[in-house]
XYZ file of C-alpha atoms in Angstrom:
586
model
C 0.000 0.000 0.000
C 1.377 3.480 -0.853
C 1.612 6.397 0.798
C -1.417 8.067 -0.228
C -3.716 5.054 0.341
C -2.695 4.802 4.036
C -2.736 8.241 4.553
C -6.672 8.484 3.039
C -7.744 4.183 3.690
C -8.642 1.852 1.517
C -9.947 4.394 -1.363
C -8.029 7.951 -2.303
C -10.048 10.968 -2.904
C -10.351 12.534 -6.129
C -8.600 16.280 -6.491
C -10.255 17.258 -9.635
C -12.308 20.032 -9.696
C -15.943 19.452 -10.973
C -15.498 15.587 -11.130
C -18.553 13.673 -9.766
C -16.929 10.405 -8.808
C -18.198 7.252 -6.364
C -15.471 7.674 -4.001
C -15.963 7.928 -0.059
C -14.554 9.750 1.803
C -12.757 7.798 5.159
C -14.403 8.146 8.104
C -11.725 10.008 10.074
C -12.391 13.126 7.914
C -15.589 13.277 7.886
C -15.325 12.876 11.826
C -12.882 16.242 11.283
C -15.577 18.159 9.232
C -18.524 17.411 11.568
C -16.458 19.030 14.380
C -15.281 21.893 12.020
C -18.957 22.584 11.442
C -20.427 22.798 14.865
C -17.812 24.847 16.327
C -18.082 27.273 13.773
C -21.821 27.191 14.537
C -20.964 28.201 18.260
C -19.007 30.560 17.211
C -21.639 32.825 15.168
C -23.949 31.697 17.682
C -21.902 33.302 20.319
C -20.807 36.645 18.146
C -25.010 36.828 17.870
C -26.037 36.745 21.140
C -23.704 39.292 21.630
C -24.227 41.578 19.282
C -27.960 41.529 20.818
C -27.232 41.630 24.181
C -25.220 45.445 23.345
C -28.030 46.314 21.046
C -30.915 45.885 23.415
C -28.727 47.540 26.130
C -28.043 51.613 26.961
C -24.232 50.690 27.380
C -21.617 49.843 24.891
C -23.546 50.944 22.489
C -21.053 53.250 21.259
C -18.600 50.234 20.617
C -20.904 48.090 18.868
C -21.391 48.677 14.649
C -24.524 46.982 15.186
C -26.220 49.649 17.601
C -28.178 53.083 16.178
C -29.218 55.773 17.728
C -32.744 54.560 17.104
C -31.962 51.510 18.880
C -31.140 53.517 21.911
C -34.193 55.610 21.812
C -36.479 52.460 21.449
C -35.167 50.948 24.776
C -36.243 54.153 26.594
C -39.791 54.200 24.832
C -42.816 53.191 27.437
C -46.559 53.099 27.711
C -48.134 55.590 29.765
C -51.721 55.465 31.526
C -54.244 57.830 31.361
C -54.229 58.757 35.159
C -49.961 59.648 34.257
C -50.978 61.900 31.432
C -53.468 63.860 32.948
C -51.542 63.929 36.428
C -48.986 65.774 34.809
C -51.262 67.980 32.168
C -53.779 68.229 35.000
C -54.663 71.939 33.298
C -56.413 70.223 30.684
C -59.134 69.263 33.530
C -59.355 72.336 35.169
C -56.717 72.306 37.948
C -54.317 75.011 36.552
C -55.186 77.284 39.681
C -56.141 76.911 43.124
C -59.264 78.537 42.440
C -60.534 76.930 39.668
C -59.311 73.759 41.705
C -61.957 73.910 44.249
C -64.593 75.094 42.137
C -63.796 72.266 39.735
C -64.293 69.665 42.792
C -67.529 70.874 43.835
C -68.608 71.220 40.186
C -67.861 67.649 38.901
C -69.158 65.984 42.550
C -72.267 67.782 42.202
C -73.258 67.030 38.566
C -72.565 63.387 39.612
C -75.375 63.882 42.480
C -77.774 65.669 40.032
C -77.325 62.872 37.403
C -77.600 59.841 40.072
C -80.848 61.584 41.459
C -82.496 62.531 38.175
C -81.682 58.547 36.990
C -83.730 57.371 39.779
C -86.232 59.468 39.787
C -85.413 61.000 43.103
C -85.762 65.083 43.929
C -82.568 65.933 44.921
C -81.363 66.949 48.398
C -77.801 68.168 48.249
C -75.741 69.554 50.591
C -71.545 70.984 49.858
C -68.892 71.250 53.347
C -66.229 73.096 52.090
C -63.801 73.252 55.463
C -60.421 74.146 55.806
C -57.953 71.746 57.322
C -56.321 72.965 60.562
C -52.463 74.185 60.563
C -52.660 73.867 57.118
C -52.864 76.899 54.384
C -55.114 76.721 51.341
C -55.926 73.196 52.265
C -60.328 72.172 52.367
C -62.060 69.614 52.962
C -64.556 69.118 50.279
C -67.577 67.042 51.029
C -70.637 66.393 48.817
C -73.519 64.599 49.518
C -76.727 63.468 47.734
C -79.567 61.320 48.378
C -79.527 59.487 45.206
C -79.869 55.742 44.671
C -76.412 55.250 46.301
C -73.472 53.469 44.353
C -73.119 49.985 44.670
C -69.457 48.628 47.146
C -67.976 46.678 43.895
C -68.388 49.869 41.768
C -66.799 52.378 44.310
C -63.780 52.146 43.411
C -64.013 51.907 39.754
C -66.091 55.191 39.807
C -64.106 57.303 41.835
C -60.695 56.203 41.065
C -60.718 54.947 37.693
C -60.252 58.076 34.858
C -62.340 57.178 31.609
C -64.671 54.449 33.645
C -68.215 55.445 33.452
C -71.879 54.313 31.846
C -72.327 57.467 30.074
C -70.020 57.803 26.632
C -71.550 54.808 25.265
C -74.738 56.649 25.529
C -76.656 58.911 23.218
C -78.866 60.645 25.428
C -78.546 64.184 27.266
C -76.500 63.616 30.550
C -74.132 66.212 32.784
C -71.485 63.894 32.768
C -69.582 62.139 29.324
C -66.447 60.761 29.833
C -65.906 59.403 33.338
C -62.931 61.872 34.310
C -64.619 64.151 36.242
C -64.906 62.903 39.940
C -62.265 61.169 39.574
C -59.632 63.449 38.336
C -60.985 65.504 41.327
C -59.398 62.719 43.670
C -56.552 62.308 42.437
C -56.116 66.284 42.340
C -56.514 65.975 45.628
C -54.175 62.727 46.586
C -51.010 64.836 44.001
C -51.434 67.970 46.608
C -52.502 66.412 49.806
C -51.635 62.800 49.822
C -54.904 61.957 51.146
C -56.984 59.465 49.705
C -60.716 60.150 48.744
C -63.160 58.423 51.391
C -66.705 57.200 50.011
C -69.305 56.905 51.958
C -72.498 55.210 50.331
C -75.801 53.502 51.184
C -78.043 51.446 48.625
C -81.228 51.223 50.824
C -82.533 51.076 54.485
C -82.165 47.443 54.479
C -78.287 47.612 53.503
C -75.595 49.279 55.990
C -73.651 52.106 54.618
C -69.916 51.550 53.632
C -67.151 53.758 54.101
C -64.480 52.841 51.909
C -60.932 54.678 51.205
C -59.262 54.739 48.076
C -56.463 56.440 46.093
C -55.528 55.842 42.334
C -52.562 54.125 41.051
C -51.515 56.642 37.807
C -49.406 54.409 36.611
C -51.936 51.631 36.289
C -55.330 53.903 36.111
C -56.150 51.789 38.092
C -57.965 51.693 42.371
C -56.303 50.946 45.532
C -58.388 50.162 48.540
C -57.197 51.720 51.584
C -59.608 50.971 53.795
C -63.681 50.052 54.220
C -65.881 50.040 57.192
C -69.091 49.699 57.656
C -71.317 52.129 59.768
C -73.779 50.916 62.347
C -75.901 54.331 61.702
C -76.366 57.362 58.600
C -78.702 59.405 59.012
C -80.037 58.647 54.830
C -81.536 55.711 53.842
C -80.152 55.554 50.097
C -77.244 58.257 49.165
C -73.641 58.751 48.556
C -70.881 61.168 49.807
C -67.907 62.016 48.579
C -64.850 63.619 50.752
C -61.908 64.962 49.441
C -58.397 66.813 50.608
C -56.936 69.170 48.498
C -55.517 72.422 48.179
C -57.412 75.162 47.374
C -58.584 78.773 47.751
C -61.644 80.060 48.425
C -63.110 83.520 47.076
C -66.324 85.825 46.628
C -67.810 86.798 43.550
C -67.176 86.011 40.094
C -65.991 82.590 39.584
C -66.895 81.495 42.705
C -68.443 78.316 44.239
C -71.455 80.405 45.820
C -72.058 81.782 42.231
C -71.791 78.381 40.811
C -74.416 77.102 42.996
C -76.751 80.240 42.421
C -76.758 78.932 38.780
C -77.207 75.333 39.241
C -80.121 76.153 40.894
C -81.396 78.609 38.033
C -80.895 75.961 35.472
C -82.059 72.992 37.861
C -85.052 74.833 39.246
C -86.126 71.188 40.830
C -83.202 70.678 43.550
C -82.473 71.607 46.853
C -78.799 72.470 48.003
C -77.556 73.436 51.085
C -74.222 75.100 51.448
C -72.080 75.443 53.739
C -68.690 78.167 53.143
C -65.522 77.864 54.620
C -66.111 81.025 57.450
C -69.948 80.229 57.794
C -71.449 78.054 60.710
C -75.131 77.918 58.837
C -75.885 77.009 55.325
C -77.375 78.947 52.133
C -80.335 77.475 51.278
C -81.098 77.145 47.947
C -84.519 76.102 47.850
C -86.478 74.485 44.913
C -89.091 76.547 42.457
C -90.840 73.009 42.090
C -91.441 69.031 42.741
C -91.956 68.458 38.803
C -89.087 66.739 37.707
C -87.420 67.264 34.193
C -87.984 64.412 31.890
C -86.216 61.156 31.748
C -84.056 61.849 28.419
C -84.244 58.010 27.070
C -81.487 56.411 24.754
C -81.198 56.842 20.677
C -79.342 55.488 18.060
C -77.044 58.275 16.042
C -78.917 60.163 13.164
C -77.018 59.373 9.611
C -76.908 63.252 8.665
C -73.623 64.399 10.169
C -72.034 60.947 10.303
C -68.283 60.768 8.974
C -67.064 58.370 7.092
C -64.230 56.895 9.418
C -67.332 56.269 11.958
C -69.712 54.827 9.126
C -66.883 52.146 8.367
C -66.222 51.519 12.111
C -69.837 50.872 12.535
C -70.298 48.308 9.361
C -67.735 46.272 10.816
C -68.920 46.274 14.487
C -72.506 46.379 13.731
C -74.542 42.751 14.670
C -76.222 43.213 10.995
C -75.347 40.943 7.973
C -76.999 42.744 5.551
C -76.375 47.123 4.044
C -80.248 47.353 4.533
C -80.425 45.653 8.158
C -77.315 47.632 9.204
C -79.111 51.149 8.060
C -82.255 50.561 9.631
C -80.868 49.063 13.054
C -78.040 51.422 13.843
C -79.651 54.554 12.997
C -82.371 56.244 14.183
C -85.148 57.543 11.748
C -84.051 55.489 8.946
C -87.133 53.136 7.575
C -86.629 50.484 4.881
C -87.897 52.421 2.058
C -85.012 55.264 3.244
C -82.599 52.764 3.689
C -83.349 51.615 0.099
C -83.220 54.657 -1.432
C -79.709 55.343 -0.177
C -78.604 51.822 -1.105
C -79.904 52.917 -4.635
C -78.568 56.365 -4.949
C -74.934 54.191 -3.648
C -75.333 52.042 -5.998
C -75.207 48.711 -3.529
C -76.980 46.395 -3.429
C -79.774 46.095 -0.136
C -78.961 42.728 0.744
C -74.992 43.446 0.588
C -72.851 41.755 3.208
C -71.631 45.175 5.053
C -68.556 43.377 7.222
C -67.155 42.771 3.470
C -67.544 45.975 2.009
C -64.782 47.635 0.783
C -63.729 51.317 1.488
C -64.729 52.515 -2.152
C -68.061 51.219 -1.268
C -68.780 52.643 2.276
C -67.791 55.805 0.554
C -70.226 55.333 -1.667
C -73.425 55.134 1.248
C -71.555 58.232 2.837
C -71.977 59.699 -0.151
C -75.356 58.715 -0.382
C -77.228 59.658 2.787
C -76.991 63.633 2.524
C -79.358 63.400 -0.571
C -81.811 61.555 0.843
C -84.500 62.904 2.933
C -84.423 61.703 6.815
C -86.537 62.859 9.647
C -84.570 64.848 12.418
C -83.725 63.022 15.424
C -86.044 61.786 17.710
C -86.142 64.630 21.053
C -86.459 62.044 24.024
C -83.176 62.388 24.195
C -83.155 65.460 25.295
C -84.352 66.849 28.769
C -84.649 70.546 27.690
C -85.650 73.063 31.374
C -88.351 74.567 29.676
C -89.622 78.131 29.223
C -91.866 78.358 32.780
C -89.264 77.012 34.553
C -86.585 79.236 33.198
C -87.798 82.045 34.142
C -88.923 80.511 37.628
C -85.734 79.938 38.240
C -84.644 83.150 37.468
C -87.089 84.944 39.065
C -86.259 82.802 42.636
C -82.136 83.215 42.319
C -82.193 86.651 40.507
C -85.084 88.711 42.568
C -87.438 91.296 41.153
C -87.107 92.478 38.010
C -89.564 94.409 35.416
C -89.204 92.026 32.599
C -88.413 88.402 32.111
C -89.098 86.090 28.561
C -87.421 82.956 27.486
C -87.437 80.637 24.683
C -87.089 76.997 23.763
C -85.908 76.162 20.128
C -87.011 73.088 18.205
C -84.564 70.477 18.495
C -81.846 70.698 15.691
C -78.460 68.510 14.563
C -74.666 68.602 14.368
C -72.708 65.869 13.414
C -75.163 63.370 13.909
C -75.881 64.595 17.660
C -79.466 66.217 18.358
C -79.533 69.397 20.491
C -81.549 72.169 21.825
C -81.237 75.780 22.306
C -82.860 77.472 25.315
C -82.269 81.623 26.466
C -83.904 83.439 29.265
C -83.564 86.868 29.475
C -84.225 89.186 32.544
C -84.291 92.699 32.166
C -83.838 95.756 34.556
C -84.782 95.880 38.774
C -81.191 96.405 40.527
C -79.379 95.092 37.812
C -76.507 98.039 36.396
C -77.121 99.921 33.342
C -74.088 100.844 32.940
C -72.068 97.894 32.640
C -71.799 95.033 30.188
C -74.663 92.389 30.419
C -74.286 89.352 32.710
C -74.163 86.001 30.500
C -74.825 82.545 32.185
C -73.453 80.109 29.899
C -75.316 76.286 30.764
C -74.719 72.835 28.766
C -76.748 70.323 29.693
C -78.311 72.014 33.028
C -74.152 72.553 34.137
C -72.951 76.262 34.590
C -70.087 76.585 32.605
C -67.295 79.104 34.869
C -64.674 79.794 32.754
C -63.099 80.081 28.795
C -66.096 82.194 27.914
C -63.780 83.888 25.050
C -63.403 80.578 23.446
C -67.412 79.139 23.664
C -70.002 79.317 20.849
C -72.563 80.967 23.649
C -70.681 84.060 24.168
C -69.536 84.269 19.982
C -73.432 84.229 19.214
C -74.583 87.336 21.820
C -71.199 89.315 20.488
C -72.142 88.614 17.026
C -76.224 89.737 17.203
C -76.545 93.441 16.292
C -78.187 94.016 20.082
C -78.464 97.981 19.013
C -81.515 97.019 16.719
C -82.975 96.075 19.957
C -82.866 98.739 22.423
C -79.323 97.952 23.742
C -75.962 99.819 23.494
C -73.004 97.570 22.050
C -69.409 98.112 21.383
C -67.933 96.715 18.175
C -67.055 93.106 18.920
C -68.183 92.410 22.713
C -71.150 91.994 24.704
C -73.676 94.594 24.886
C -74.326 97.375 27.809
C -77.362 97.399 30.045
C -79.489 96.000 32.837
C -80.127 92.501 31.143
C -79.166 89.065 32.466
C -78.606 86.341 29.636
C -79.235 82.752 30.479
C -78.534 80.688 27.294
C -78.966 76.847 27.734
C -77.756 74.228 25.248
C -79.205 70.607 25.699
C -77.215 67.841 23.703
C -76.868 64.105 23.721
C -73.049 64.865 23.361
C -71.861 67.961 23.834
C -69.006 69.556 21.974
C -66.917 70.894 24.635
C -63.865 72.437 23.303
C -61.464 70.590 26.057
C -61.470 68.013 28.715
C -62.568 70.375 31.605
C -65.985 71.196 30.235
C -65.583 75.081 30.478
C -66.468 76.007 26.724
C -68.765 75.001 23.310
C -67.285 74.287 20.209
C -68.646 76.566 17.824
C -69.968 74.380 14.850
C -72.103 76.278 12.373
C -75.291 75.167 13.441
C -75.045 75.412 17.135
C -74.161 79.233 16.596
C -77.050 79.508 14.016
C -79.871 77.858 16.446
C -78.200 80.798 19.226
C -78.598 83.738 17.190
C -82.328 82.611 16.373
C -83.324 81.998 19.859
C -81.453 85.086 20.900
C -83.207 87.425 18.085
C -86.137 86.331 19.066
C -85.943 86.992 22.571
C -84.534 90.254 21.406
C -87.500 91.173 19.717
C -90.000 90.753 22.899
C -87.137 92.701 24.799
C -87.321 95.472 22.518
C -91.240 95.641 22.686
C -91.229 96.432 26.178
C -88.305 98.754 26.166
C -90.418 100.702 23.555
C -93.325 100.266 25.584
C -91.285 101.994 28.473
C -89.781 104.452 26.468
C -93.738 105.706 25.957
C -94.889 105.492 29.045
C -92.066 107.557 30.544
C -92.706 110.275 27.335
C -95.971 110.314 28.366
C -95.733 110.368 32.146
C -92.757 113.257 31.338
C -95.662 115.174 29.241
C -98.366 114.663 31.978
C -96.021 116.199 34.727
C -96.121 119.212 32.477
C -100.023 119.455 32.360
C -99.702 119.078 36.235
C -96.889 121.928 36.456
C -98.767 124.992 34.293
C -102.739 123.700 34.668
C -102.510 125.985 38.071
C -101.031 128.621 35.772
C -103.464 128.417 32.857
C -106.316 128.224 35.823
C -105.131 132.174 37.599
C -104.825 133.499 33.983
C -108.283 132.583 32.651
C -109.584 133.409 35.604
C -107.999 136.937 35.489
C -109.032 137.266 31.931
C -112.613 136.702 31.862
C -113.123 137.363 35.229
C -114.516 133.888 36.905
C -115.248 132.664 40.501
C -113.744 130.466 41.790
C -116.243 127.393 41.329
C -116.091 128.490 37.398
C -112.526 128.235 37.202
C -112.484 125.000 38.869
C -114.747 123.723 36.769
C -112.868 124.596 33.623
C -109.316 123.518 34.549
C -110.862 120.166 35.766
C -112.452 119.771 31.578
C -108.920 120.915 30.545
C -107.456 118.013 32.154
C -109.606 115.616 30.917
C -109.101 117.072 27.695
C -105.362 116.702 27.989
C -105.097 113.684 29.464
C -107.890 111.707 26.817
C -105.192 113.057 24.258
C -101.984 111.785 25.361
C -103.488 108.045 26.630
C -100.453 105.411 27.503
């Protein structure tokens, strides 16, 4: 055997390039080649798991040709809640100012007493504690009570330290609050300043004990902590819920302030009872109701098709519980019959009995398209809870006092986006109310005072925009008119289009501000028939005080002239009067 077969075994190996031959290869090299393989597998198995381990790390990135910049920047990159972003951009909600703080708190506690009382049918007693803390500055106690249908223990929590939880945004109906911030934003105000947690106190019936239950708000979870929960042998309500919470505040007079706030809730809720208690007062206010006649229970529609954008039409086709275009029309809409949803399927071009989960974009463009041109009844109103015109200007007359004229109107119901809505506007005019000074505007949305941002709401563009000198009032170029008027102007929506998360101002679409200039016009016009009618009467009282000034006058000369008595003379002034007077009637 030669060199080369004992170096290979029993066959050689053949060393030509590109020659397919039948020759194996000894089993000592391929025993060399296996191990060759695996530890160069190891090898870029190790560089890998390096290269990944510097990559997903902040350090050594520098070093390694493998990391970016972007890689860097992705590592730092977290989710945050809803409770963190409004903690730190708590402005948004209303909490910019230690003023606005404690109105806010009062403001969003007691909407969520007037709603949970108006749901069950229940007059509402409430009562507001606003107490300062000992040995500590510009820190209250805020406490709110109600004697609603009480909240049940499971849902505590959730409702007062939860942001976005809530029964309401679902809903198409007319309702204080929307989007389940409100109370509890107020809380958690209170736990960032005070560190105290928000204690709940709430009883479901006289057959049920009343729990007390503690609980702060995790903002990096939005989510409740339970601090503690007792339960109290005796409360003096048999159903009801209050609400106590720490912050830091300051309290004020006037303008802006929680007394006026209150004054207006119970002008625009004419049907409530709320006692108040102030910071440096031992008794309360009394604000007592104008009557026992509830407002109507606004009840639950479907969204009207005019208005509707196209983004929400598609969303809708593919949640909707429909299989069919026609179906989905007539079941997710309100006011749409078969014959209208036909004709839009018609005027679109689609087929009725169309699967609408598989239609394309092209095609829901198509119905979008479609519905404007097709004539659809407005909205149904029942879902709307409008104050009315007699109680409007009950309530103004019982939180305002005397005054020598008073008119309000109610507008048909109209619609913006979709969204029904209602325009009410009282107006009272003169008593002690200044003439000299720009007109007092209460701005309401859905029976809720609204404090603050009036530059930036619909309500106060509409009465700046009206030409109030046509109607008996002065006005400088671009603001609100001069004179002894109060303006209550009420908007009643199933959603309404606040301009930003603290509820303080109206967007101003098109046909809100249109409906406000009508109603406002016409209450105008009845305003400017009694200032005319006043304007007479004091012409003509002014003219009658002359008769009374110069008769006596006109009496000695005639007398002198033609040489009367005195019974003569008498006689004749009294027929000159007469005379006068039958002339110049009011």
């Amino acid at each position: 055997m030669d060199s080369q077969s004992s170096l290979f075994g029993e066959e050689a190996v053949s060393t030509v390039p590109g020659r397919k031959t039948n020759t194996r290869v000894a089993k000592p090299v391929k025993a060399a080649e296996s191990e060759a393989r695996k530890s160069a597998a190891k090898q870029a198995a190790a560089r890998g798991a390096k290269r990944t381990k510097r990559t997903k790390g902040s350090k050594g990135n520098k070093g390694n040709k493998g990391a970016t910049k972007a890689h860097e920047l992705a590592a730092s990159a977290r989710e945050i809640s809803v409770s963190e972003f409004f903690a730190k951009n708590r402005h948004l909600l209303g909490f910019d100012s230690k003023r606005k703080a404690l109105l806010t708190t009062v403001k969003e506690a007691v909407d969520n007493a007037l709603d949970a009382c108006e749901e069950a049918g229940i007059l509402p007693d409430i009562t507001v504690r606003i107490a300062p803390i000992k040995n500590k500055e510009d820190t209250f106690r805020v406490t709110v009570g109600d004697n609603g249908p009480g909240i049940l223990e499971e849902q505590i929590e959730l409702v007062f330290a939860k942001l976005l939880y809530g029964s309401k945004f679902h809903r198409l109906r007319q309702s204080r609050g929307q989007q389940g911030i409100g109370i509890s934003a107020a809380g958690m105000y209170g736990q960032m300043t005070t560190g105290a947690p928000v204690t709940i106190t709430s009883r479901i019936g006289s057959k049920h004990p009343a729990v007390r239950v503690k609980v702060r708000i995790d903002t990096t979870k939005n989510a409740p902590v339970r601090v503690r929960r007792d339960e109290l042998e005796e409360w003096p309500l048999d159903h009801g819920t209050e609400v106590s919470i720490d912050l830091v505040g300051k309290h004020h007079r006037g303008r802006g302030s929680v007394e006026e706030y209150l004054g207006q809730v119970a002008v625009a809720n004419p049907h409530v009872t709320i006692a108040y208690w102030a910071p440096d007062e031992k008794k309360p206010r009394l604000h007592d109701r104008a009557t026992r006649k509830q407002p109507v229970q606004a009840k639950e529609i479907k969204p009207h098709p005019y208005g509707v954008e196209l983004g929400t039409l598609m969303k809708m086709m593919k949640s909707t519980r429909s299989s069919r275009l026609a179906a989905f029309l007539q079941a997710d809409f309100s006011r749409v019959s078969k014959k209208v949803a036909d004709e839009i399927c018609a005027l679109a071009k689609i087929d009725p009995g169309a699967r609408v989960r598989s239609l394309e974009h092209k095609s829901a463009e198509a119905v979008h398209l479609a519905i404007p041109k097709v004539k659809i009844m407005s909205p149904p109103t029942d879902c709307l809870s409008p104050i009315g015109e007699p109680l409007i200007q009950a309530g103004l007359q019982k939180e305002i006092g005397e005054a020598e004229f008073f008119v309000s109107r109610t507008r048909s119901p109209a619609v913006y986006r979709g969204n029904p809505f209602q325009i009410e506007v009282g107006v009272a005019l003169g008593g002690d109310l200044n003439a000299d000074s720009p007109v007092r505007l209460m701005r309401f949305a859905n029976r809720v005072p609204l404090q603050h941002q009036p530059g930036a709401c619909a309500i106060t563009k509409a009465v700046t925009q009206v030409d109030w000198k046509g109607y008996g009032l002065q006005q400088p170029r671009g603001a609100l008119p001069v004179g002894p008027v109060i303006f209550m102007v009420h908007i009643a929506s199933a959603w309404v289009p606040f301009t930003s998360e603290s509820k303080e101002a109206v967007a101003s679409y098109s046909e809100i501000l249109k409906e406000l200039k009508l109603a406002l016009q016409e209450c105008g016009r009845h305003m400017q028939r009694f200032l005319n009618k006043r304007r007479r009467v004091a012409d003509e009282l002014k003219k009658r005080g002359y008769i009374d000034k110069y008769i006596p006058h006109i009496g000695q000369a005639l007398r002198d002239i033609l040489e009367l008595d005195d019974k003569q003379t008498d006689k004749i002034l009294i027929e000159l009067r007469e005379t006068l007077e039958r002339s110049r009637k009011l």
